[in-house]
């Protein structure tokens, strides 16, 4: 990968294993919106950028070399060798090989732990457009304004202190639905117990999972999503309706309960279970396998 600075942005040349569609449409993030030109504009780390694929290159607008090195290199997990990772996963079985080939451009983003906690509480039994709307409403009402980009104002996700200004009723007005009380009580717990969600990154995976389930509205699947996408727990194995179909269709888990299926997936794919889950999830959802 080679980096070239351009006006108001950078170009990552000869970038392998990076497809914005795969990355932003695989269910791991909610603040990336597809534009009419096929690019994606997103808010992360208190910044707004636009990402598009141009042949073998990735163009990132509204940033610079310093920000890339300090923020976006880690955010896009560019230090990981996904070519070797995919090769290893593809050797596991034929179905995983097909999934890896299909979603070849997926990278697991290193997202903010606190934002993932609230975002995936909002995601529970919810559709992506509704999740995105609720998160944007909360950000616009309680987060700091980042600035204007291409004629639109953008706001950072609020800190626990900023979000503590919201009542349950006000959270409901942000279109969070029945999750309003979960967000309120989770935020209250973080404030009162002086919790730093970044500390969860250092925890053992199972300890992290158990601690996350202490928050209101966080069940096993939501905890696994938060752990995988916000706490770098790459052995996590979130089981939703699509992954359940994967495990039943491909891995003989027809009669398993969801907790057993989760454990089975973690044992089956080991320390790379989270990566396997993402490729399989994207593959089966996009092709509607087993529907």
PDB file of C-alpha atoms in Angstrom:
ATOM      1  CA  UNK A   1       0.000   0.000   0.000  1.00  0.00           C
ATOM      2  CA  UNK A   2       1.299   3.448  -0.969  1.00  0.00           C
ATOM      3  CA  UNK A   3      -0.062   6.753   0.290  1.00  0.00           C
ATOM      4  CA  UNK A   4      -0.392   9.868  -1.842  1.00  0.00           C
ATOM      5  CA  UNK A   5      -1.626  13.192  -0.521  1.00  0.00           C
ATOM      6  CA  UNK A   6      -4.076  15.110  -2.681  1.00  0.00           C
ATOM      7  CA  UNK A   7      -6.103  18.281  -2.148  1.00  0.00           C
ATOM      8  CA  UNK A   8      -8.238  17.773   0.985  1.00  0.00           C
ATOM      9  CA  UNK A   9      -7.561  14.041   1.079  1.00  0.00           C
ATOM     10  CA  UNK A  10      -5.357  11.041   0.416  1.00  0.00           C
ATOM     11  CA  UNK A  11      -5.185   8.117  -2.006  1.00  0.00           C
ATOM     12  CA  UNK A  12      -4.242   4.636  -0.805  1.00  0.00           C
ATOM     13  CA  UNK A  13      -2.685   3.016  -3.857  1.00  0.00           C
ATOM     14  CA  UNK A  14      -2.558  -0.707  -4.578  1.00  0.00           C
ATOM     15  CA  UNK A  15      -4.791  -1.402  -1.582  1.00  0.00           C
ATOM     16  CA  UNK A  16      -5.782  -5.049  -1.274  1.00  0.00           C
ATOM     17  CA  UNK A  17      -8.613  -6.548   0.778  1.00  0.00           C
ATOM     18  CA  UNK A  18     -10.534  -3.265   1.030  1.00  0.00           C
ATOM     19  CA  UNK A  19     -13.971  -2.753  -0.488  1.00  0.00           C
ATOM     20  CA  UNK A  20     -16.138   0.041   0.976  1.00  0.00           C
ATOM     21  CA  UNK A  21     -19.363  -1.778   0.067  1.00  0.00           C
ATOM     22  CA  UNK A  22     -18.272  -4.900   1.940  1.00  0.00           C
ATOM     23  CA  UNK A  23     -16.934  -2.937   4.927  1.00  0.00           C
ATOM     24  CA  UNK A  24     -19.859  -0.577   5.412  1.00  0.00           C
ATOM     25  CA  UNK A  25     -22.670  -2.983   4.460  1.00  0.00           C
ATOM     26  CA  UNK A  26     -21.693  -6.001   6.577  1.00  0.00           C
ATOM     27  CA  UNK A  27     -23.623  -4.943   9.662  1.00  0.00           C
ATOM     28  CA  UNK A  28     -20.750  -3.678  11.805  1.00  0.00           C
ATOM     29  CA  UNK A  29     -21.373   0.090  11.588  1.00  0.00           C
ATOM     30  CA  UNK A  30     -24.282   2.508  11.361  1.00  0.00           C
ATOM     31  CA  UNK A  31     -22.872   5.961  10.627  1.00  0.00           C
ATOM     32  CA  UNK A  32     -21.694   5.350   7.076  1.00  0.00           C
ATOM     33  CA  UNK A  33     -24.152   6.463   4.403  1.00  0.00           C
ATOM     34  CA  UNK A  34     -23.897   5.526   0.737  1.00  0.00           C
ATOM     35  CA  UNK A  35     -23.857   8.525  -1.614  1.00  0.00           C
ATOM     36  CA  UNK A  36     -25.272   8.726  -5.133  1.00  0.00           C
ATOM     37  CA  UNK A  37     -21.782   8.273  -6.614  1.00  0.00           C
ATOM     38  CA  UNK A  38     -21.255   4.987  -4.733  1.00  0.00           C
ATOM     39  CA  UNK A  39     -18.911   6.497  -2.150  1.00  0.00           C
ATOM     40  CA  UNK A  40     -19.610   6.447   1.593  1.00  0.00           C
ATOM     41  CA  UNK A  41     -19.639   9.394   3.980  1.00  0.00           C
ATOM     42  CA  UNK A  42     -19.211   8.552   7.639  1.00  0.00           C
ATOM     43  CA  UNK A  43     -18.660   9.972  11.082  1.00  0.00           C
ATOM     44  CA  UNK A  44     -16.059   8.377  13.360  1.00  0.00           C
ATOM     45  CA  UNK A  45     -13.523   9.545  15.928  1.00  0.00           C
ATOM     46  CA  UNK A  46     -15.063  13.019  15.900  1.00  0.00           C
ATOM     47  CA  UNK A  47     -14.327  13.414  12.181  1.00  0.00           C
ATOM     48  CA  UNK A  48     -16.312  13.173   8.949  1.00  0.00           C
ATOM     49  CA  UNK A  49     -14.716  11.624   5.864  1.00  0.00           C
ATOM     50  CA  UNK A  50     -15.769  10.232   2.514  1.00  0.00           C
ATOM     51  CA  UNK A  51     -14.408   6.919   1.212  1.00  0.00           C
ATOM     52  CA  UNK A  52     -14.605   5.576  -2.327  1.00  0.00           C
ATOM     53  CA  UNK A  53     -12.966   2.868  -4.374  1.00  0.00           C
ATOM     54  CA  UNK A  54     -11.315   3.979  -7.603  1.00  0.00           C
ATOM     55  CA  UNK A  55      -9.954   0.950  -9.432  1.00  0.00           C
ATOM     56  CA  UNK A  56      -7.266  -0.546  -7.194  1.00  0.00           C
ATOM     57  CA  UNK A  57      -7.091   2.645  -5.131  1.00  0.00           C
ATOM     58  CA  UNK A  58      -9.025   3.902  -2.114  1.00  0.00           C
ATOM     59  CA  UNK A  59      -9.690   7.646  -2.011  1.00  0.00           C
ATOM     60  CA  UNK A  60     -10.373   9.225   1.398  1.00  0.00           C
ATOM     61  CA  UNK A  61     -11.661  12.800   1.227  1.00  0.00           C
ATOM     62  CA  UNK A  62     -11.680  15.436   3.992  1.00  0.00           C
ATOM     63  CA  UNK A  63      -8.556  14.185   5.739  1.00  0.00           C
ATOM     64  CA  UNK A  64      -4.755  14.403   5.507  1.00  0.00           C
ATOM     65  CA  UNK A  65      -1.648  12.250   5.939  1.00  0.00           C
ATOM     66  CA  UNK A  66      -1.304  13.022   9.655  1.00  0.00           C
ATOM     67  CA  UNK A  67      -4.927  12.126  10.421  1.00  0.00           C
ATOM     68  CA  UNK A  68      -4.623   8.970   8.371  1.00  0.00           C
ATOM     69  CA  UNK A  69      -1.559   7.827  10.293  1.00  0.00           C
ATOM     70  CA  UNK A  70      -3.017   8.770  13.697  1.00  0.00           C
ATOM     71  CA  UNK A  71      -6.663   7.752  13.192  1.00  0.00           C
ATOM     72  CA  UNK A  72      -7.676   6.002   9.992  1.00  0.00           C
ATOM     73  CA  UNK A  73      -4.829   3.489   9.694  1.00  0.00           C
ATOM     74  CA  UNK A  74      -5.971   1.803  12.909  1.00  0.00           C
ATOM     75  CA  UNK A  75      -9.673   2.479  12.340  1.00  0.00           C
ATOM     76  CA  UNK A  76      -9.612   0.546   9.060  1.00  0.00           C
ATOM     77  CA  UNK A  77      -7.429  -2.166  10.629  1.00  0.00           C
ATOM     78  CA  UNK A  78      -4.778  -1.623   7.955  1.00  0.00           C
ATOM     79  CA  UNK A  79      -2.057  -3.171  10.067  1.00  0.00           C
ATOM     80  CA  UNK A  80      -3.649  -6.613   9.726  1.00  0.00           C
ATOM     81  CA  UNK A  81      -2.728  -8.963   6.879  1.00  0.00           C
ATOM     82  CA  UNK A  82      -6.198  -9.855   5.597  1.00  0.00           C
ATOM     83  CA  UNK A  83      -4.743 -11.786   2.647  1.00  0.00           C
ATOM     84  CA  UNK A  84      -3.193 -14.315   5.033  1.00  0.00           C
ATOM     85  CA  UNK A  85      -6.241 -14.229   7.314  1.00  0.00           C
ATOM     86  CA  UNK A  86      -8.603 -15.052   4.449  1.00  0.00           C
ATOM     87  CA  UNK A  87      -6.311 -17.772   3.162  1.00  0.00           C
ATOM     88  CA  UNK A  88      -6.325 -19.409   6.580  1.00  0.00           C
ATOM     89  CA  UNK A  89     -10.108 -19.149   6.948  1.00  0.00           C
ATOM     90  CA  UNK A  90     -10.686 -20.465   3.419  1.00  0.00           C
ATOM     91  CA  UNK A  91      -8.840 -23.658   4.330  1.00  0.00           C
ATOM     92  CA  UNK A  92     -11.327 -24.381   7.115  1.00  0.00           C
ATOM     93  CA  UNK A  93     -14.153 -25.606   4.876  1.00  0.00           C
ATOM     94  CA  UNK A  94     -15.713 -25.012   1.459  1.00  0.00           C
ATOM     95  CA  UNK A  95     -18.604 -22.863   2.705  1.00  0.00           C
ATOM     96  CA  UNK A  96     -16.299 -20.490   4.551  1.00  0.00           C
ATOM     97  CA  UNK A  97     -14.084 -20.319   1.463  1.00  0.00           C
ATOM     98  CA  UNK A  98     -17.096 -19.242  -0.609  1.00  0.00           C
ATOM     99  CA  UNK A  99     -18.017 -16.656   2.027  1.00  0.00           C
ATOM    100  CA  UNK A 100     -14.473 -15.255   2.131  1.00  0.00           C
ATOM    101  CA  UNK A 101     -14.353 -15.034  -1.667  1.00  0.00           C
ATOM    102  CA  UNK A 102     -17.754 -13.319  -1.732  1.00  0.00           C
ATOM    103  CA  UNK A 103     -16.947 -10.710   0.940  1.00  0.00           C
ATOM    104  CA  UNK A 104     -13.253 -10.406   0.065  1.00  0.00           C
ATOM    105  CA  UNK A 105     -13.141  -6.686   0.922  1.00  0.00           C
ATOM    106  CA  UNK A 106     -14.455  -6.875   4.506  1.00  0.00           C
ATOM    107  CA  UNK A 107     -12.286  -5.387   7.231  1.00  0.00           C
ATOM    108  CA  UNK A 108     -13.422  -5.228  10.851  1.00  0.00           C
ATOM    109  CA  UNK A 109     -13.337  -1.587  11.869  1.00  0.00           C
ATOM    110  CA  UNK A 110     -11.802  -0.556  15.191  1.00  0.00           C
ATOM    111  CA  UNK A 111     -14.715   1.512  16.407  1.00  0.00           C
ATOM    112  CA  UNK A 112     -15.303   3.471  19.605  1.00  0.00           C
ATOM    113  CA  UNK A 113     -16.244   1.217  22.525  1.00  0.00           C
ATOM    114  CA  UNK A 114     -18.796   3.580  24.095  1.00  0.00           C
ATOM    115  CA  UNK A 115     -20.493   4.331  20.774  1.00  0.00           C
ATOM    116  CA  UNK A 116     -20.740   0.596  20.023  1.00  0.00           C
ATOM    117  CA  UNK A 117     -22.353  -0.074  23.401  1.00  0.00           C
ATOM    118  CA  UNK A 118     -25.198   2.360  22.750  1.00  0.00           C
ATOM    119  CA  UNK A 119     -25.426   1.672  19.003  1.00  0.00           C
ATOM    120  CA  UNK A 120     -25.922  -2.062  19.432  1.00  0.00           C
ATOM    121  CA  UNK A 121     -28.464  -1.555  22.225  1.00  0.00           C
ATOM    122  CA  UNK A 122     -30.378   0.504  19.646  1.00  0.00           C
ATOM    123  CA  UNK A 123     -29.864  -2.271  17.066  1.00  0.00           C
ATOM    124  CA  UNK A 124     -31.763  -4.873  19.105  1.00  0.00           C
ATOM    125  CA  UNK A 125     -34.783  -6.119  17.088  1.00  0.00           C
ATOM    126  CA  UNK A 126     -34.411  -3.142  14.779  1.00  0.00           C
ATOM    127  CA  UNK A 127     -33.868  -2.405  11.082  1.00  0.00           C
ATOM    128  CA  UNK A 128     -30.724  -0.650   9.859  1.00  0.00           C
ATOM    129  CA  UNK A 129     -32.449   2.540   8.542  1.00  0.00           C
ATOM    130  CA  UNK A 130     -34.197   2.942  11.902  1.00  0.00           C
ATOM    131  CA  UNK A 131     -30.943   2.303  13.804  1.00  0.00           C
ATOM    132  CA  UNK A 132     -29.145   4.908  11.688  1.00  0.00           C
ATOM    133  CA  UNK A 133     -31.920   7.446  12.206  1.00  0.00           C
ATOM    134  CA  UNK A 134     -31.921   6.997  15.999  1.00  0.00           C
ATOM    135  CA  UNK A 135     -28.122   7.280  16.257  1.00  0.00           C
ATOM    136  CA  UNK A 136     -28.093  10.389  14.070  1.00  0.00           C
ATOM    137  CA  UNK A 137     -30.916  11.954  16.108  1.00  0.00           C
ATOM    138  CA  UNK A 138     -29.034  11.328  19.355  1.00  0.00           C
ATOM    139  CA  UNK A 139     -25.822  12.730  17.859  1.00  0.00           C
ATOM    140  CA  UNK A 140     -27.503  15.862  16.497  1.00  0.00           C
ATOM    141  CA  UNK A 141     -29.289  16.552  19.782  1.00  0.00           C
ATOM    142  CA  UNK A 142     -26.528  15.752  22.275  1.00  0.00           C
ATOM    143  CA  UNK A 143     -23.208  15.460  20.414  1.00  0.00           C
ATOM    144  CA  UNK A 144     -20.751  18.178  19.445  1.00  0.00           C
ATOM    145  CA  UNK A 145     -21.045  19.662  15.982  1.00  0.00           C
ATOM    146  CA  UNK A 146     -18.077  18.549  13.865  1.00  0.00           C
ATOM    147  CA  UNK A 147     -18.749  20.959  11.041  1.00  0.00           C
ATOM    148  CA  UNK A 148     -20.173  21.068   7.561  1.00  0.00           C
ATOM    149  CA  UNK A 149     -19.173  18.751   4.740  1.00  0.00           C
ATOM    150  CA  UNK A 150     -20.612  18.948   1.226  1.00  0.00           C
ATOM    151  CA  UNK A 151     -23.434  21.162   2.417  1.00  0.00           C
ATOM    152  CA  UNK A 152     -24.512  19.061   5.389  1.00  0.00           C
ATOM    153  CA  UNK A 153     -23.816  19.433   9.119  1.00  0.00           C
ATOM    154  CA  UNK A 154     -22.329  16.489  11.005  1.00  0.00           C
ATOM    155  CA  UNK A 155     -22.250  15.726  14.712  1.00  0.00           C
ATOM    156  CA  UNK A 156     -20.045  13.477  16.834  1.00  0.00           C
ATOM    157  CA  UNK A 157     -21.588  10.727  18.920  1.00  0.00           C
ATOM    158  CA  UNK A 158     -22.213  12.148  22.415  1.00  0.00           C
ATOM    159  CA  UNK A 159     -20.045  11.216  25.378  1.00  0.00           C
ATOM    160  CA  UNK A 160     -21.692   9.628  28.447  1.00  0.00           C
ATOM    161  CA  UNK A 161     -21.658  13.049  30.120  1.00  0.00           C
ATOM    162  CA  UNK A 162     -23.341  14.699  27.126  1.00  0.00           C
ATOM    163  CA  UNK A 163     -25.924  11.923  26.793  1.00  0.00           C
ATOM    164  CA  UNK A 164     -26.727  12.077  30.525  1.00  0.00           C
ATOM    165  CA  UNK A 165     -28.657  15.284  29.788  1.00  0.00           C
ATOM    166  CA  UNK A 166     -31.331  13.196  28.036  1.00  0.00           C
ATOM    167  CA  UNK A 167     -34.364  11.878  29.877  1.00  0.00           C
ATOM    168  CA  UNK A 168     -36.073   8.619  28.896  1.00  0.00           C
ATOM    169  CA  UNK A 169     -38.777  10.665  27.173  1.00  0.00           C
ATOM    170  CA  UNK A 170     -36.242  12.702  25.232  1.00  0.00           C
ATOM    171  CA  UNK A 171     -34.442   9.535  24.140  1.00  0.00           C
ATOM    172  CA  UNK A 172     -37.780   8.175  22.913  1.00  0.00           C
ATOM    173  CA  UNK A 173     -38.212  11.360  20.874  1.00  0.00           C
ATOM    174  CA  UNK A 174     -34.958  10.398  19.113  1.00  0.00           C
ATOM    175  CA  UNK A 175     -36.849   7.370  17.703  1.00  0.00           C
ATOM    176  CA  UNK A 176     -35.121   4.780  19.869  1.00  0.00           C
ATOM    177  CA  UNK A 177     -38.386   2.940  20.577  1.00  0.00           C
ATOM    178  CA  UNK A 178     -38.565   0.628  23.594  1.00  0.00           C
ATOM    179  CA  UNK A 179     -34.764   0.872  23.907  1.00  0.00           C
ATOM    180  CA  UNK A 180     -35.055   4.384  25.421  1.00  0.00           C
ATOM    181  CA  UNK A 181     -34.984   3.079  29.000  1.00  0.00           C
ATOM    182  CA  UNK A 182     -32.088   0.723  28.229  1.00  0.00           C
ATOM    183  CA  UNK A 183     -29.987   3.596  26.883  1.00  0.00           C
ATOM    184  CA  UNK A 184     -30.903   5.793  29.841  1.00  0.00           C
ATOM    185  CA  UNK A 185     -30.051   3.207  32.507  1.00  0.00           C
ATOM    186  CA  UNK A 186     -26.885   2.050  30.722  1.00  0.00           C
ATOM    187  CA  UNK A 187     -25.679   5.642  30.487  1.00  0.00           C
ATOM    188  CA  UNK A 188     -26.536   6.185  34.147  1.00  0.00           C
ATOM    189  CA  UNK A 189     -24.555   3.063  35.137  1.00  0.00           C
ATOM    190  CA  UNK A 190     -21.507   4.214  33.155  1.00  0.00           C
ATOM    191  CA  UNK A 191     -21.622   7.641  34.838  1.00  0.00           C
ATOM    192  CA  UNK A 192     -22.344   6.459  38.402  1.00  0.00           C
ATOM    193  CA  UNK A 193     -19.750   3.676  38.338  1.00  0.00           C
ATOM    194  CA  UNK A 194     -17.238   5.892  36.551  1.00  0.00           C
ATOM    195  CA  UNK A 195     -16.727   3.270  33.844  1.00  0.00           C
ATOM    196  CA  UNK A 196     -14.353   3.795  30.930  1.00  0.00           C
ATOM    197  CA  UNK A 197     -15.491   1.534  28.096  1.00  0.00           C
ATOM    198  CA  UNK A 198     -11.962   1.481  26.687  1.00  0.00           C
ATOM    199  CA  UNK A 199     -10.980  -0.564  29.753  1.00  0.00           C
ATOM    200  CA  UNK A 200     -13.098  -3.425  28.388  1.00  0.00           C
ATOM    201  CA  UNK A 201     -10.581  -3.829  25.556  1.00  0.00           C
ATOM    202  CA  UNK A 202      -8.025  -5.114  28.063  1.00  0.00           C
ATOM    203  CA  UNK A 203     -10.394  -7.687  29.559  1.00  0.00           C
ATOM    204  CA  UNK A 204     -10.406 -11.382  28.801  1.00  0.00           C
ATOM    205  CA  UNK A 205     -13.082 -12.135  26.180  1.00  0.00           C
ATOM    206  CA  UNK A 206     -15.426 -14.075  28.457  1.00  0.00           C
ATOM    207  CA  UNK A 207     -15.030 -11.548  31.279  1.00  0.00           C
ATOM    208  CA  UNK A 208     -15.777  -8.757  28.801  1.00  0.00           C
ATOM    209  CA  UNK A 209     -18.888 -10.599  27.573  1.00  0.00           C
ATOM    210  CA  UNK A 210     -20.206 -11.115  31.108  1.00  0.00           C
ATOM    211  CA  UNK A 211     -19.522  -7.512  32.095  1.00  0.00           C
ATOM    212  CA  UNK A 212     -21.306  -6.194  29.006  1.00  0.00           C
ATOM    213  CA  UNK A 213     -24.394  -8.248  29.834  1.00  0.00           C
ATOM    214  CA  UNK A 214     -24.734  -6.306  33.098  1.00  0.00           C
ATOM    215  CA  UNK A 215     -25.963  -3.324  31.078  1.00  0.00           C
ATOM    216  CA  UNK A 216     -29.696  -2.934  30.507  1.00  0.00           C
ATOM    217  CA  UNK A 217     -30.760  -4.168  27.080  1.00  0.00           C
ATOM    218  CA  UNK A 218     -27.585  -6.160  26.425  1.00  0.00           C
ATOM    219  CA  UNK A 219     -28.164  -9.857  25.794  1.00  0.00           C
ATOM    220  CA  UNK A 220     -25.677 -12.434  24.543  1.00  0.00           C
ATOM    221  CA  UNK A 221     -25.842 -11.503  20.851  1.00  0.00           C
ATOM    222  CA  UNK A 222     -25.652  -7.737  21.462  1.00  0.00           C
ATOM    223  CA  UNK A 223     -22.763  -8.273  23.901  1.00  0.00           C
ATOM    224  CA  UNK A 224     -20.897 -10.279  21.260  1.00  0.00           C
ATOM    225  CA  UNK A 225     -21.432  -7.511  18.684  1.00  0.00           C
ATOM    226  CA  UNK A 226     -20.160  -4.828  21.075  1.00  0.00           C
ATOM    227  CA  UNK A 227     -17.186  -7.016  22.040  1.00  0.00           C
ATOM    228  CA  UNK A 228     -16.287  -7.758  18.424  1.00  0.00           C
ATOM    229  CA  UNK A 229     -16.775  -4.294  16.920  1.00  0.00           C
ATOM    230  CA  UNK A 230     -15.907  -2.102  19.911  1.00  0.00           C
ATOM    231  CA  UNK A 231     -13.615  -4.137  22.172  1.00  0.00           C
ATOM    232  CA  UNK A 232     -11.389  -6.001  19.635  1.00  0.00           C
ATOM    233  CA  UNK A 233     -12.609  -9.409  20.878  1.00  0.00           C
ATOM    234  CA  UNK A 234     -12.043 -11.247  17.613  1.00  0.00           C
ATOM    235  CA  UNK A 235     -13.004 -14.617  19.078  1.00  0.00           C
ATOM    236  CA  UNK A 236     -16.579 -13.373  19.596  1.00  0.00           C
ATOM    237  CA  UNK A 237     -19.343 -15.078  17.617  1.00  0.00           C
ATOM    238  CA  UNK A 238     -22.595 -13.059  17.475  1.00  0.00           C
ATOM    239  CA  UNK A 239     -25.542 -15.283  16.551  1.00  0.00           C
ATOM    240  CA  UNK A 240     -28.463 -13.506  14.868  1.00  0.00           C
ATOM    241  CA  UNK A 241     -31.095 -14.917  12.530  1.00  0.00           C
ATOM    242  CA  UNK A 242     -28.662 -15.048   9.581  1.00  0.00           C
ATOM    243  CA  UNK A 243     -25.827 -16.690  11.500  1.00  0.00           C
ATOM    244  CA  UNK A 244     -28.329 -19.153  12.943  1.00  0.00           C
ATOM    245  CA  UNK A 245     -29.217 -20.135   9.366  1.00  0.00           C
ATOM    246  CA  UNK A 246     -25.517 -20.452   8.504  1.00  0.00           C
ATOM    247  CA  UNK A 247     -24.895 -22.780  11.419  1.00  0.00           C
ATOM    248  CA  UNK A 248     -27.975 -24.865  10.657  1.00  0.00           C
ATOM    249  CA  UNK A 249     -27.424 -24.959   6.899  1.00  0.00           C
ATOM    250  CA  UNK A 250     -23.663 -25.552   6.809  1.00  0.00           C
ATOM    251  CA  UNK A 251     -22.475 -26.770  10.202  1.00  0.00           C
ATOM    252  CA  UNK A 252     -25.036 -29.274  11.495  1.00  0.00           C
ATOM    253  CA  UNK A 253     -26.395 -27.112  14.308  1.00  0.00           C
ATOM    254  CA  UNK A 254     -30.107 -27.715  13.573  1.00  0.00           C
ATOM    255  CA  UNK A 255     -31.076 -28.696  17.106  1.00  0.00           C
ATOM    256  CA  UNK A 256     -28.822 -26.345  19.074  1.00  0.00           C
ATOM    257  CA  UNK A 257     -30.017 -23.550  21.339  1.00  0.00           C
ATOM    258  CA  UNK A 258     -28.559 -20.106  20.608  1.00  0.00           C
ATOM    259  CA  UNK A 259     -26.123 -20.255  23.579  1.00  0.00           C
ATOM    260  CA  UNK A 260     -24.871 -23.657  22.416  1.00  0.00           C
ATOM    261  CA  UNK A 261     -24.630 -22.387  18.845  1.00  0.00           C
ATOM    262  CA  UNK A 262     -22.555 -19.427  20.025  1.00  0.00           C
ATOM    263  CA  UNK A 263     -20.201 -21.699  21.959  1.00  0.00           C
ATOM    264  CA  UNK A 264     -20.000 -24.125  19.037  1.00  0.00           C
ATOM    265  CA  UNK A 265     -19.088 -21.310  16.635  1.00  0.00           C
ATOM    266  CA  UNK A 266     -16.369 -20.055  18.963  1.00  0.00           C
ATOM    267  CA  UNK A 267     -14.928 -23.564  19.307  1.00  0.00           C
ATOM    268  CA  UNK A 268     -15.232 -24.249  15.574  1.00  0.00           C
ATOM    269  CA  UNK A 269     -13.402 -21.110  14.411  1.00  0.00           C
ATOM    270  CA  UNK A 270     -11.268 -20.390  17.479  1.00  0.00           C
ATOM    271  CA  UNK A 271      -9.539 -17.058  17.935  1.00  0.00           C
ATOM    272  CA  UNK A 272     -10.689 -15.913  14.479  1.00  0.00           C
ATOM    273  CA  UNK A 273     -14.392 -16.683  15.100  1.00  0.00           C
ATOM    274  CA  UNK A 274     -15.361 -13.016  14.728  1.00  0.00           C
ATOM    275  CA  UNK A 275     -13.800 -12.773  11.278  1.00  0.00           C
ATOM    276  CA  UNK A 276     -15.433 -16.043  10.193  1.00  0.00           C
ATOM    277  CA  UNK A 277     -18.766 -14.751  11.490  1.00  0.00           C
ATOM    278  CA  UNK A 278     -18.520 -11.555   9.446  1.00  0.00           C
ATOM    279  CA  UNK A 279     -17.725 -13.321   6.172  1.00  0.00           C
ATOM    280  CA  UNK A 280     -20.443 -15.936   6.749  1.00  0.00           C
ATOM    281  CA  UNK A 281     -23.024 -13.351   7.863  1.00  0.00           C
ATOM    282  CA  UNK A 282     -22.454 -11.120   4.836  1.00  0.00           C
ATOM    283  CA  UNK A 283     -22.477 -14.090   2.456  1.00  0.00           C
ATOM    284  CA  UNK A 284     -25.681 -15.683   3.697  1.00  0.00           C
ATOM    285  CA  UNK A 285     -27.562 -12.391   4.141  1.00  0.00           C
ATOM    286  CA  UNK A 286     -26.680 -10.943   0.739  1.00  0.00           C
ATOM    287  CA  UNK A 287     -27.523 -14.201  -1.098  1.00  0.00           C
ATOM    288  CA  UNK A 288     -30.443 -14.970   1.250  1.00  0.00           C
ATOM    289  CA  UNK A 289     -29.218 -18.518   1.752  1.00  0.00           C
ATOM    290  CA  UNK A 290     -31.531 -20.736   3.753  1.00  0.00           C
ATOM    291  CA  UNK A 291     -34.392 -18.254   3.672  1.00  0.00           C
TER     292      UNK A 291
END
